[in-house]
Short mmCIF file of C-alpha atoms in Angstrom, two decimals:
data_model
loop_
_atom_site.label_atom_id
_atom_site.label_comp_id
_atom_site.label_asym_id
_atom_site.label_seq_id
_atom_site.Cartn_x
_atom_site.Cartn_y
_atom_site.Cartn_z
CA MET A 27 18.94 -10.07 -8.27
CA LEU A 28 16.72 -8.85 -5.43
CA ARG A 29 13.63 -9.85 -7.34
CA ASP A 30 14.37 -13.51 -6.62
CA ILE A 31 13.09 -13.20 -3.07
CA THR A 32 9.86 -15.17 -2.99
CA LEU A 33 9.91 -16.48 0.56
CA GLY A 34 6.73 -15.38 2.30
CA GLN A 35 4.99 -14.23 -0.86
CA PHE A 36 1.44 -14.90 -1.86
CA PHE A 37 0.47 -16.09 -5.34
CA PRO A 38 -3.20 -15.34 -5.91
CA GLY A 39 -5.16 -18.22 -7.31
CA ASN A 40 -8.41 -20.06 -6.93
CA THR A 41 -7.45 -23.66 -6.27
CA TRP A 42 -8.89 -25.94 -3.62
CA MET A 43 -5.86 -25.19 -1.45
CA HIS A 44 -6.46 -21.44 -1.74
CA ARG A 45 -9.99 -21.82 -0.40
CA ILE A 46 -9.11 -23.78 2.73
CA ASP A 47 -9.59 -21.80 5.94
CA PRO A 48 -6.28 -20.25 7.02
CA ARG A 49 -6.75 -21.58 10.56
CA THR A 50 -6.90 -25.13 9.21
CA LYS A 51 -3.78 -24.54 7.15
CA ILE A 52 -1.82 -23.03 10.05
CA VAL A 53 -2.70 -25.91 12.38
CA LEU A 54 -1.86 -28.48 9.70
CA VAL A 55 1.48 -26.85 8.94
CA MET A 56 2.32 -27.07 12.62
CA ALA A 57 1.29 -30.72 12.64
CA MET A 58 3.51 -31.23 9.58
CA ILE A 59 6.48 -29.63 11.37
CA VAL A 60 5.96 -31.91 14.36
CA ALA A 61 5.74 -34.96 12.09
CA LEU A 62 8.93 -33.94 10.26
CA PHE A 63 10.83 -33.76 13.51
CA VAL A 64 9.33 -36.90 15.03
CA CYS A 65 10.12 -39.02 11.97
CA SER A 66 13.60 -40.06 10.96
CA HIS A 67 12.98 -43.30 9.11
CA ALA A 68 13.21 -43.40 5.32
CA ALA A 69 9.78 -45.00 4.85
CA ALA A 70 8.13 -42.29 6.95
CA TYR A 71 9.89 -39.66 4.88
CA VAL A 72 8.62 -41.15 1.65
CA VAL A 73 5.07 -40.75 2.97
CA LEU A 74 5.72 -37.17 4.05
CA THR A 75 7.32 -36.30 0.71
CA VAL A 76 4.36 -37.69 -1.21
CA TYR A 77 2.01 -35.72 1.06
CA ILE A 78 3.76 -32.35 0.75
CA PHE A 79 4.52 -32.52 -2.97
CA GLY A 80 1.03 -33.86 -3.62
CA LEU A 81 -0.41 -30.75 -1.95
CA ILE A 82 1.93 -28.54 -3.99
CA ALA A 83 0.64 -30.22 -7.16
CA ILE A 84 -3.00 -29.67 -6.11
CA SER A 85 -2.27 -25.99 -5.49
CA LYS A 86 -0.96 -25.66 -9.07
CA LEU A 87 2.26 -24.12 -7.81
CA SER A 88 5.17 -24.63 -10.17
CA LEU A 89 7.93 -26.71 -8.64
CA ARG A 90 10.45 -24.13 -9.79
CA MET A 91 8.76 -21.46 -7.72
CA VAL A 92 8.83 -23.62 -4.60
CA LEU A 93 12.47 -24.52 -5.16
CA ARG A 94 13.36 -20.88 -5.70
CA GLY A 95 12.15 -20.29 -2.13
CA LEU A 96 14.91 -22.67 -1.02
CA LYS A 97 17.65 -20.56 -2.52
CA PRO A 98 18.19 -18.14 0.36
CA LEU A 99 18.58 -21.10 2.73
CA LEU A 100 20.79 -23.15 0.45
CA VAL A 101 23.92 -22.20 2.38
CA ILE A 102 22.44 -23.33 5.68
CA ILE A 103 21.21 -26.59 4.18
CA LEU A 104 24.59 -27.38 2.61
CA PHE A 105 26.45 -26.34 5.75
CA THR A 106 24.47 -28.60 8.07
CA ALA A 107 24.59 -31.44 5.54
CA VAL A 108 28.38 -31.23 5.24
CA LEU A 109 28.84 -31.01 9.01
CA ASN A 110 26.66 -34.05 9.54
CA LEU A 111 28.33 -35.94 6.74
CA PHE A 112 31.84 -35.56 8.09
CA LEU A 113 31.41 -35.31 11.82
CA THR A 114 28.97 -38.12 12.64
CA PRO A 115 30.68 -40.94 14.53
CA GLY A 116 29.62 -44.45 13.61
CA ASP A 117 30.59 -48.08 13.11
CA MET A 118 30.34 -48.34 9.33
CA LEU A 119 33.48 -46.41 8.47
CA LEU A 120 33.81 -45.65 4.77
CA TRP A 121 36.56 -43.09 4.62
CA ARG A 122 38.83 -41.40 7.09
CA ALA A 123 41.33 -38.50 7.11
CA GLY A 124 42.50 -37.29 10.51
CA PRO A 125 39.58 -36.09 12.62
CA VAL A 126 37.06 -36.17 9.76
CA SER A 127 35.48 -39.33 8.53
CA ILE A 128 32.56 -40.45 6.47
CA THR A 129 30.41 -43.12 7.99
CA MET A 130 27.23 -44.80 6.80
CA GLU A 131 25.45 -43.13 9.71
CA GLY A 132 26.84 -39.80 8.58
CA ILE A 133 25.45 -40.24 5.09
CA GLN A 134 22.06 -41.21 6.48
CA LYS A 135 22.00 -38.29 8.87
CA ALA A 136 23.03 -35.79 6.21
CA ALA A 137 20.37 -37.08 3.85
CA LEU A 138 17.79 -36.87 6.62
CA ILE A 139 18.74 -33.26 7.45
CA VAL A 140 18.54 -32.20 3.81
CA ALA A 141 15.17 -33.93 3.35
CA ARG A 142 13.87 -32.45 6.59
CA LEU A 143 14.88 -28.87 5.74
CA VAL A 144 13.68 -29.06 2.13
CA LEU A 145 10.30 -30.47 3.16
CA LEU A 146 10.06 -27.96 5.98
CA ILE A 147 10.56 -25.03 3.65
CA ALA A 148 8.42 -26.47 0.85
CA GLY A 149 5.60 -27.22 3.29
CA THR A 150 5.61 -23.86 5.02
CA SER A 151 5.95 -21.94 1.76
CA LEU A 152 2.90 -23.87 0.59
CA LEU A 153 1.05 -22.06 3.37
CA THR A 154 2.34 -18.60 2.49
CA TYR A 155 2.02 -19.13 -1.27
CA THR A 156 -1.65 -20.10 -1.11
CA THR A 157 -2.83 -17.85 1.73
CA SER A 158 -3.03 -14.10 1.36
CA PRO A 159 -1.14 -12.34 4.15
CA ILE A 160 -4.35 -10.77 5.40
CA GLN A 161 -5.98 -14.19 5.61
CA LEU A 162 -2.86 -15.55 7.24
CA THR A 163 -2.75 -12.89 9.92
CA ASP A 164 -6.53 -13.11 10.26
CA GLY A 165 -6.19 -16.83 10.88
CA LEU A 166 -3.35 -16.32 13.36
CA GLU A 167 -5.30 -13.62 15.12
CA ARG A 168 -8.36 -15.86 15.52
CA LEU A 169 -6.25 -18.82 16.62
CA LEU A 170 -4.48 -16.72 19.23
CA SER A 171 -7.50 -14.65 20.24
CA PRO A 172 -7.97 -16.52 23.53
CA LEU A 173 -4.71 -14.85 24.58
CA LYS A 174 -6.38 -11.43 24.25
CA LYS A 175 -7.99 -12.15 27.61
CA LEU A 176 -4.50 -12.05 29.10
CA HIS A 177 -4.12 -8.54 27.59
CA LEU A 178 -1.61 -9.68 25.02
CA PRO A 179 -1.69 -7.35 21.96
CA ILE A 180 -2.66 -10.08 19.49
CA HIS A 181 -4.46 -7.79 17.04
CA GLU A 182 -1.58 -5.33 17.00
CA LEU A 183 0.94 -8.10 16.37
CA ALA A 184 -1.16 -9.49 13.53
CA MET A 185 -1.48 -6.01 12.00
CA MET A 186 2.27 -5.40 12.23
CA MET A 187 2.92 -8.71 10.53
CA SER A 188 0.58 -8.06 7.65
CA LEU A 189 2.01 -4.56 7.13
CA ALA A 190 5.53 -5.94 7.13
CA LEU A 191 4.54 -8.47 4.48
CA ARG A 192 2.76 -5.77 2.48
CA PHE A 193 5.90 -3.62 2.35
CA ILE A 194 8.40 -6.33 1.39
CA PRO A 195 7.98 -5.84 -2.38
CA THR A 196 7.90 -2.06 -2.01
CA LEU A 197 11.14 -2.01 -0.05
CA VAL A 198 12.81 -4.52 -2.37
CA GLU A 199 11.94 -2.27 -5.29
CA GLU A 200 13.29 0.70 -3.43
CA THR A 201 16.54 -1.08 -2.55
CA ASP A 202 16.98 -1.92 -6.21
CA LYS A 203 16.46 1.71 -7.13
CA ILE A 204 18.93 2.97 -4.52
CA MET A 205 21.53 0.43 -5.65
CA SER A 206 21.15 1.51 -9.25
CA ALA A 207 21.45 5.14 -8.21
CA GLN A 208 24.63 4.42 -6.26
CA ARG A 209 26.04 2.34 -9.11
CA ALA A 210 25.42 5.21 -11.48
CA ARG A 211 27.60 7.29 -9.17
CA GLY A 212 30.39 4.74 -9.30
CA ALA A 213 29.64 2.60 -6.24
CA ASP A 214 30.96 -0.95 -6.44
CA PHE A 215 29.04 -3.67 -4.60
CA ASP A 216 30.46 -6.77 -6.24
CA SER A 217 34.21 -6.71 -5.73
CA GLY A 218 36.64 -6.51 -2.84
CA ASN A 219 36.74 -8.61 0.31
CA LEU A 220 33.84 -9.22 2.66
CA LEU A 221 34.56 -6.17 4.82
CA HIS A 222 34.77 -3.98 1.75
CA ARG A 223 31.45 -5.24 0.47
CA ALA A 224 29.78 -4.82 3.83
CA LYS A 225 31.01 -1.23 3.91
CA ALA A 226 29.62 -0.66 0.44
CA LEU A 227 26.17 -1.53 1.78
CA ILE A 228 26.08 1.42 4.18
CA PRO A 229 25.18 3.96 1.46
CA ILE A 230 22.24 1.69 0.62
CA LEU A 231 21.02 1.07 4.14
CA VAL A 232 21.04 4.68 5.28
CA PRO A 233 18.67 6.03 2.60
CA LEU A 234 16.57 2.88 2.90
CA PHE A 235 16.15 3.42 6.63
CA VAL A 236 15.31 7.08 6.23
CA SER A 237 12.70 6.40 3.60
CA SER A 238 11.23 3.48 5.59
CA PHE A 239 10.64 5.77 8.53
CA ARG A 240 9.04 8.34 6.26
CA ARG A 241 6.84 5.66 4.76
CA ALA A 242 5.85 4.39 8.19
CA ASP A 243 4.88 7.89 9.24
CA GLU A 244 2.77 8.48 6.13
CA LEU A 245 1.18 5.07 6.40
CA ALA A 246 0.21 5.69 10.02
CA THR A 247 -1.45 8.97 9.02
CA ALA A 248 -3.25 7.30 6.13
CA MET A 249 -4.48 4.53 8.42
CA GLU A 250 -5.77 7.05 10.93
CA CYS A 251 -7.55 8.85 8.10
CA ARG A 252 -9.29 5.58 7.38
CA LEU A 253 -10.47 5.42 10.97
CA TYR A 254 -8.05 2.78 12.18
CA ARG A 255 -7.91 2.77 15.97
CA GLY A 256 -6.75 -0.70 16.80
CA ASP A 257 -9.09 -3.51 17.59
CA ILE A 258 -12.01 -1.32 18.69
CA GLY A 259 -15.28 -2.16 16.94
CA ARG A 260 -13.61 -3.77 13.92
CA THR A 261 -15.43 -6.13 11.57
CA ARG A 262 -14.10 -8.19 8.67
CA MET A 263 -15.19 -8.42 5.06
CA ARG A 264 -14.10 -12.04 4.83
CA GLN A 265 -15.68 -14.16 7.50
CA LEU A 266 -13.73 -17.29 8.27
CA GLN A 267 -15.86 -20.39 8.11
CA LEU A 268 -14.84 -23.98 8.50
CA GLY A 269 -16.49 -26.12 5.85
CA ARG A 270 -16.53 -29.56 4.28
CA ASP A 271 -13.23 -28.92 2.45
CA ASP A 272 -11.52 -28.22 5.75
CA ALA A 273 -12.77 -31.54 7.11
CA ILE A 274 -11.44 -33.37 4.03
CA CYS A 275 -8.12 -31.56 4.37
CA VAL A 276 -7.81 -32.55 8.03
CA ILE A 277 -8.69 -36.19 7.27
CA VAL A 278 -6.08 -36.36 4.49
CA ALA A 279 -3.51 -34.80 6.83
CA ILE A 280 -4.31 -37.26 9.61
CA LEU A 281 -3.95 -40.16 7.16
CA PHE A 282 -0.57 -39.08 5.86
CA LEU A 283 1.01 -37.49 8.93
CA GLY A 284 -0.40 -40.15 11.24
CA GLY A 285 0.68 -42.84 8.77
CA ALA A 286 4.22 -41.49 8.72
CA ILE A 287 4.41 -41.41 12.51
CA VAL A 288 3.01 -44.94 12.77
CA LEU A 289 5.60 -46.14 10.24
CA GLN A 290 8.29 -44.45 12.28
CA ILE A 291 7.21 -46.19 15.47
CA LEU A 292 6.78 -49.62 13.85
CA THR A 293 10.11 -49.72 12.02
CA MET B 10 -26.75 26.03 7.37
CA SER B 11 -23.23 24.75 7.81
CA GLU B 12 -20.64 24.47 5.06
CA MET B 13 -18.54 21.43 4.11
CA ILE B 14 -15.30 23.07 5.17
CA GLN B 15 -15.10 26.41 6.88
CA ALA B 16 -11.73 27.78 7.96
CA GLU B 17 -11.91 30.91 10.07
CA GLN B 18 -8.73 32.89 10.73
CA LEU B 19 -6.88 29.58 10.47
CA THR B 20 -3.30 29.84 11.70
CA PHE B 21 -0.79 27.02 12.01
CA ARG B 22 2.52 27.51 13.75
CA TYR B 23 5.38 25.03 13.88
CA THR B 24 8.99 25.04 14.98
CA ASP B 25 11.73 23.50 12.86
CA PHE B 26 14.86 21.66 14.01
CA SER B 27 16.65 24.90 14.88
CA HIS B 28 13.68 25.94 17.08
CA THR B 29 12.66 28.79 14.83
CA ALA B 30 8.92 29.35 14.68
CA HIS B 31 7.25 29.38 11.28
CA LEU B 32 3.73 30.21 10.21
CA ALA B 33 2.57 27.67 7.65
CA LEU B 34 -0.88 29.24 7.60
CA ASP B 35 -1.56 32.79 8.68
CA GLY B 36 -5.16 33.84 9.16
CA VAL B 37 -6.72 31.95 6.28
CA ASN B 38 -10.47 32.39 5.76
CA LEU B 39 -11.73 29.86 3.26
CA THR B 40 -15.15 28.30 2.95
CA ILE B 41 -15.91 25.38 0.69
CA PRO B 42 -19.66 24.70 0.31
CA TYR B 43 -21.18 21.23 -0.08
CA GLY B 44 -20.79 19.70 -3.52
CA GLN B 45 -18.09 22.04 -4.81
CA PHE B 46 -15.07 20.94 -6.85
CA ALA B 47 -12.36 23.21 -5.52
CA ALA B 48 -8.69 23.32 -6.44
CA ILE B 49 -6.08 24.77 -4.11
CA LEU B 50 -2.94 26.01 -5.80
CA GLY B 51 0.37 27.22 -4.52
CA ARG B 52 4.08 26.64 -4.89
CA ASN B 53 6.07 24.42 -2.52
CA GLY B 54 5.88 25.73 1.01
CA SER B 55 2.81 27.83 0.33
CA GLY B 56 0.82 26.04 3.04
CA LYS B 57 -1.52 24.16 0.72
CA SER B 58 -0.72 20.71 2.12
CA THR B 59 -0.97 22.03 5.65
CA PHE B 60 -4.41 23.36 4.80
CA ALA B 61 -5.41 19.92 3.51
CA LYS B 62 -4.32 18.31 6.76
CA HIS B 63 -6.63 20.64 8.68
CA CYS B 64 -9.64 19.38 6.75
CA ASN B 65 -9.80 16.11 8.64
CA ALA B 66 -8.05 16.92 11.87
CA ILE B 67 -4.64 15.41 11.10
CA ALA B 68 -3.28 18.84 11.91
CA LEU B 69 -5.02 21.06 14.45
CA PRO B 70 -5.12 24.86 14.25
CA SER B 71 -2.78 26.88 16.44
CA GLY B 72 -5.17 29.79 16.02
CA GLY B 73 -8.64 30.24 14.58
CA ARG B 74 -10.73 27.19 13.85
CA VAL B 75 -11.89 24.79 11.17
CA LEU B 76 -15.44 23.50 10.93
CA VAL B 77 -15.90 20.33 8.90
CA ASP B 78 -19.53 19.54 8.18
CA GLY B 79 -20.31 21.85 11.10
CA MET B 80 -17.95 20.05 13.51
CA ASP B 81 -15.03 21.84 15.14
CA THR B 82 -11.78 19.92 14.60
CA LEU B 83 -10.49 21.10 17.99
CA GLN B 84 -13.02 18.93 19.79
CA PRO B 85 -11.28 15.59 20.40
CA ASP B 86 -14.47 13.54 20.70
CA LEU B 87 -15.60 14.59 17.20
CA ILE B 88 -12.39 13.49 15.49
CA TRP B 89 -13.68 10.18 14.14
CA ASP B 90 -16.95 11.72 12.90
CA ILE B 91 -14.94 14.41 11.14
CA ARG B 92 -12.71 11.85 9.45
CA ARG B 93 -15.76 9.89 8.39
CA ALA B 94 -17.30 13.00 6.80
CA CYS B 95 -14.10 14.11 5.11
CA SER B 96 -11.55 11.59 3.82
CA MET B 97 -8.12 12.18 2.50
CA VAL B 98 -5.97 10.78 -0.31
CA PHE B 99 -2.22 11.38 -0.26
CA GLN B 100 0.47 11.92 -2.84
CA ASN B 101 2.28 8.60 -2.66
CA PRO B 102 -0.14 5.73 -3.33
CA ASP B 103 2.37 3.16 -2.03
CA ASN B 104 2.28 4.64 1.45
CA GLN B 105 -1.48 4.51 1.91
CA ILE B 106 -2.26 1.03 0.66
CA VAL B 107 -2.48 -1.25 3.66
CA ALA B 108 -3.37 -4.66 2.24
CA THR B 109 -1.79 -7.04 -0.24
CA VAL B 110 -4.95 -7.57 -2.28
CA VAL B 111 -6.84 -4.67 -3.87
CA GLU B 112 -10.30 -5.51 -2.52
CA GLU B 113 -9.01 -6.12 0.98
CA ASP B 114 -7.43 -2.71 0.94
CA VAL B 115 -10.66 -1.05 -0.16
CA ALA B 116 -12.41 -2.86 2.70
CA PHE B 117 -9.93 -1.61 5.33
CA GLY B 118 -11.76 1.62 6.21
CA LEU B 119 -15.13 -0.12 6.36
CA GLU B 120 -13.73 -2.83 8.63
CA ASN B 121 -12.47 -0.10 10.95
CA MET B 122 -15.94 1.46 10.98
CA GLY B 123 -17.49 -1.83 12.07
CA VAL B 124 -19.72 -2.23 9.00
CA PRO B 125 -21.33 -5.71 8.71
CA PRO B 126 -19.47 -8.09 6.30
CA LYS B 127 -22.19 -8.26 3.64
CA GLU B 128 -22.50 -4.50 3.48
CA ILE B 129 -18.68 -4.19 3.25
CA ARG B 130 -18.69 -6.54 0.25
CA ARG B 131 -21.41 -4.54 -1.48
CA ARG B 132 -19.76 -1.17 -0.89
CA VAL B 133 -16.30 -2.44 -1.89
CA ASN B 134 -17.64 -3.70 -5.20
CA GLU B 135 -19.50 -0.46 -5.82
CA ALA B 136 -16.43 1.66 -5.02
CA LEU B 137 -14.23 -0.46 -7.30
CA HIS B 138 -16.73 -0.06 -10.13
CA MET B 139 -16.77 3.70 -9.62
CA VAL B 140 -13.01 3.95 -10.14
CA ASP B 141 -12.93 1.37 -12.97
CA MET B 142 -10.78 -1.04 -10.98
CA TYR B 143 -13.27 -3.87 -10.47
CA GLU B 144 -11.40 -6.27 -12.78
CA TYR B 145 -8.30 -5.77 -10.65
CA ARG B 146 -9.97 -6.58 -7.33
CA MET B 147 -7.86 -9.69 -6.71
CA HIS B 148 -4.56 -8.17 -7.84
CA ALA B 149 -1.59 -7.38 -5.65
CA PRO B 150 -1.26 -3.58 -5.36
CA HIS B 151 2.48 -3.48 -5.96
CA LEU B 152 1.96 -4.88 -9.46
CA LEU B 153 -0.37 -2.03 -10.50
CA SER B 154 0.68 1.20 -12.20
CA GLY B 155 0.81 4.43 -10.22
CA GLY B 156 -2.50 5.66 -11.62
CA GLN B 157 -4.18 2.36 -10.81
CA LYS B 158 -2.80 2.38 -7.26
CA GLN B 159 -4.07 5.91 -6.75
CA ARG B 160 -7.53 4.86 -7.99
CA VAL B 161 -7.47 1.98 -5.49
CA ALA B 162 -6.63 4.49 -2.77
CA ILE B 163 -9.56 6.65 -3.91
CA ALA B 164 -11.85 3.60 -3.86
CA GLY B 165 -10.65 2.93 -0.31
CA VAL B 166 -11.93 6.27 0.93
CA LEU B 167 -14.95 6.30 -1.40
CA ALA B 168 -16.25 3.07 0.12
CA MET B 169 -16.49 4.90 3.44
CA GLN B 170 -19.09 7.17 1.77
CA PRO B 171 -17.62 10.50 2.84
CA LYS B 172 -19.27 13.82 2.00
CA CYS B 173 -15.93 15.26 1.00
CA ILE B 174 -12.63 13.92 -0.31
CA VAL B 175 -9.47 15.99 0.08
CA LEU B 176 -6.66 14.98 -2.25
CA ASP B 177 -3.14 16.18 -1.53
CA GLU B 178 -1.36 16.28 -4.89
CA PRO B 179 -2.71 12.87 -5.92
CA THR B 180 -1.24 13.06 -9.41
CA ALA B 181 2.23 14.37 -8.57
CA MET B 182 3.87 10.96 -8.95
CA LEU B 183 1.85 9.74 -11.95
CA ASP B 184 2.46 9.65 -15.69
CA PRO B 185 0.12 11.68 -17.96
CA ARG B 186 -2.12 8.68 -18.59
CA GLY B 187 -2.49 7.93 -14.88
CA ARG B 188 -3.20 11.60 -14.19
CA ALA B 189 -5.96 11.71 -16.78
CA ASP B 190 -7.56 8.56 -15.34
CA VAL B 191 -7.49 9.91 -11.79
CA MET B 192 -8.97 13.26 -12.89
CA HIS B 193 -11.69 11.45 -14.80
CA VAL B 194 -12.61 9.49 -11.67
CA LEU B 195 -12.70 12.66 -9.55
CA HIS B 196 -15.08 14.36 -11.95
CA ARG B 197 -17.28 11.30 -11.97
CA LEU B 198 -17.46 11.24 -8.15
CA HIS B 199 -18.28 14.92 -8.14
CA LYS B 200 -21.01 14.71 -10.79
CA GLU B 201 -22.60 11.35 -10.02
CA LYS B 202 -22.24 11.22 -6.24
CA GLY B 203 -22.25 14.93 -5.45
CA ILE B 204 -19.12 14.50 -3.33
CA THR B 205 -17.25 17.67 -2.44
CA ILE B 206 -13.76 17.49 -3.93
CA VAL B 207 -10.84 19.53 -2.63
CA LEU B 208 -7.89 19.03 -4.95
CA ILE B 209 -4.49 20.27 -3.85
CA THR B 210 -2.34 20.53 -6.94
CA HIS B 211 0.29 22.44 -8.82
CA HIS B 212 -0.83 21.30 -12.25
CA MET B 213 -2.63 24.20 -13.91
CA ASP B 214 -4.51 21.99 -16.35
CA GLU B 215 -6.06 20.17 -13.39
CA ALA B 216 -6.99 23.36 -11.56
CA VAL B 217 -8.66 24.64 -14.72
CA GLN B 218 -11.15 21.78 -14.54
CA ALA B 219 -12.32 22.82 -11.06
CA GLU B 220 -15.32 25.02 -10.29
CA ARG B 221 -13.22 27.20 -8.05
CA VAL B 222 -9.56 27.95 -7.55
CA ALA B 223 -7.94 29.24 -4.38
CA VAL B 224 -4.30 30.28 -4.45
CA LEU B 225 -2.20 30.20 -1.29
CA ASP B 226 1.22 31.75 -0.82
CA HIS B 227 3.32 32.01 2.35
CA GLY B 228 0.32 30.90 4.38
CA HIS B 229 -2.01 33.57 3.04
CA LEU B 230 -5.00 33.21 0.77
CA ILE B 231 -4.01 35.39 -2.21
CA LEU B 232 -6.58 34.68 -4.90
CA ASP B 233 -9.98 33.00 -4.81
CA GLY B 234 -12.51 32.66 -7.60
CA THR B 235 -13.54 30.76 -10.71
CA PRO B 236 -10.68 29.46 -12.88
CA ARG B 237 -11.64 31.93 -15.61
CA ARG B 238 -11.17 34.87 -13.28
CA ILE B 239 -8.00 33.52 -11.71
CA PHE B 240 -6.04 32.50 -14.77
CA VAL B 241 -6.28 35.80 -16.61
CA GLN B 242 -4.20 37.37 -13.84
CA THR B 243 -1.04 36.12 -15.46
CA ARG B 244 1.35 38.62 -13.96
CA LYS B 245 0.11 37.96 -10.45
CA LEU B 246 0.33 34.19 -10.91
CA HIS B 247 3.87 34.45 -12.24
CA SER B 248 4.88 36.51 -9.22
CA LEU B 249 3.52 33.68 -7.04
CA GLY B 250 5.73 31.16 -8.81
CA LEU B 251 2.87 29.60 -10.75
CA THR B 252 2.41 29.14 -14.44
CA VAL B 253 -0.80 29.71 -16.39
CA PRO B 254 -2.40 27.27 -18.84
CA GLN B 255 -0.61 27.14 -22.18
CA SER B 256 -3.69 28.37 -24.02
CA VAL B 257 -3.68 31.56 -21.94
CA GLN B 258 0.07 31.92 -22.48
CA LEU B 259 -0.33 31.66 -26.22
CA LEU B 260 -3.12 34.21 -26.47
CA GLU B 261 -1.28 36.62 -24.23
CA ALA B 262 1.86 36.31 -26.30
CA LEU B 263 -0.12 37.03 -29.47
CA ASN B 264 -1.62 40.09 -27.83
CA GLY B 265 1.87 41.24 -26.95
CA CYS B 266 3.65 40.78 -30.28
CA ALA B 267 0.81 41.07 -32.78
CA GLN B 268 -1.53 43.41 -30.93
CA ALA B 269 -4.21 40.81 -31.55
CA GLY B 270 -6.51 42.25 -28.89
CA LEU B 271 -7.76 38.79 -27.92
CA GLU B 272 -9.64 37.92 -24.77
CA ILE B 273 -7.11 35.68 -23.02
CA ASP B 274 -9.47 33.67 -20.79
CA ALA B 275 -9.37 30.52 -22.93
CA LEU B 276 -8.88 27.68 -20.47
CA THR B 277 -8.98 24.70 -22.80
CA VAL B 278 -7.32 23.90 -26.09
CA GLU B 279 -10.71 23.94 -27.86
CA GLU B 280 -11.60 27.39 -26.55
CA CYS B 281 -8.20 28.64 -27.58
CA ALA B 282 -8.60 27.21 -31.08
CA ASP B 283 -11.99 28.90 -31.44
CA ARG B 284 -10.55 32.27 -30.46
CA LEU B 285 -7.70 31.86 -32.93
CA GLU B 286 -10.04 30.85 -35.71
CA VAL B 287 -12.22 33.93 -35.20
CA TRP B 288 -9.13 36.12 -35.07
CA LEU B 289 -7.48 34.65 -38.17
CA LYS B 290 -10.68 34.83 -40.24
CA GLY B 291 -11.34 38.36 -39.01
CA GLY B 292 -7.77 39.27 -39.91
CA ARG B 293 -8.16 38.10 -43.50
CA ALA B 294 -11.53 39.68 -44.10
#
């Protein structure tokens, strides 16, 4: 069950999307987020949907994989959709029962929220699926490097992020192992009320914490052995270079995102 | 002429949670010359891992000193040069792999050293070829087997071109196949690159393949010599909580119950078979 977690995971590949500079991708994802929040009109959303799912198709990511990334957030999506559906006041009343009612506006708003969240997750996971975490943090580090002048620990933050991402699968595997070990000793994680289940998690979390600290300690030693001393005198194997593909990518993004925003303003 | 690793009266003291002082190493004198393949044996708590940590200044002596490539580990400004000369590979491959793609992990040490990008690329490829992991350079480490991960870890230190690699029980968590692959790589590095290998282990069949075996117990150096001279001392090894290779066990047992009068220093299966053949033919004649 824990193996379903794919949010924030990289799928190695060699598509056009994989080769785009991470800085370009990060900036464009931010532009996409802005566009998603600026737009609310259906026509604009059609453009955005075509754009995002078109990019997913180019990256040769299976739709199932992208949708699986939605699963952990399904509850939030449904929750906000239901709230919006029933609690939006409006003139076009369709159904009413006491304080709750369904209005045409409510339906529109709920649909908008669902579309917005789904596109948001699909679009951002497109970034993490096609960019290796090291590239991602590399890109972030370069984008934020002007802040180093203000003595902000940008390199350290980027390193912490990439290590966290590196250890997600390792810790998931370990959690699975601990759960199996506890099950074999008669632990029950699947029945009882919420409090009971939360309590049953303690015997998993304690060993997981202990072993995480041990791992962190060993990892720090191993990194020191490989001469890691922060940002001092570091070079990179992969040099980031903006090329023709990045220009094309930006132009396509401007066309679609700009188009969506223009549609939003006009209609 | 300096030696690769030279421990003089090396003592390491530590206090546990109940504030009792322990001596993990107690006056160890051990010199490992350049280009040697040395195995260090000992049961749990014998001080062998502590010794390994002194070889690249992760642990610093409480008494005595350690010279690595002629540099004293107690001098703080030499620490990075020492770690460049002598790298270390640990037991758990998961806890020493930093990156999410194999080749980026191998590049990590070189990036820290400030090597130019083109040179990093060249050395990473060379290191991956040396450990037979070049085809896996774009893989995610967590999808590799234990033996493969450990070979990636070895490539990571190999790319830094150290004179010496210290390995702290690198095969303890591996299956037999992974162990054989790792040992094969170590022998290749030793023969083709002339790298000094210090292998901390408790597998006798691995120690047998070394040029020299040192046995530690309770922080003291007990035995030191070629495998052939060490492994015939079966009684002594048993008293230290160690086993001897099965071939030696077999020959010794035959000597005991059949008065075979065999020389017991057969370290490999082939040697053992030869001895048995001579004995059986001689017996019939």
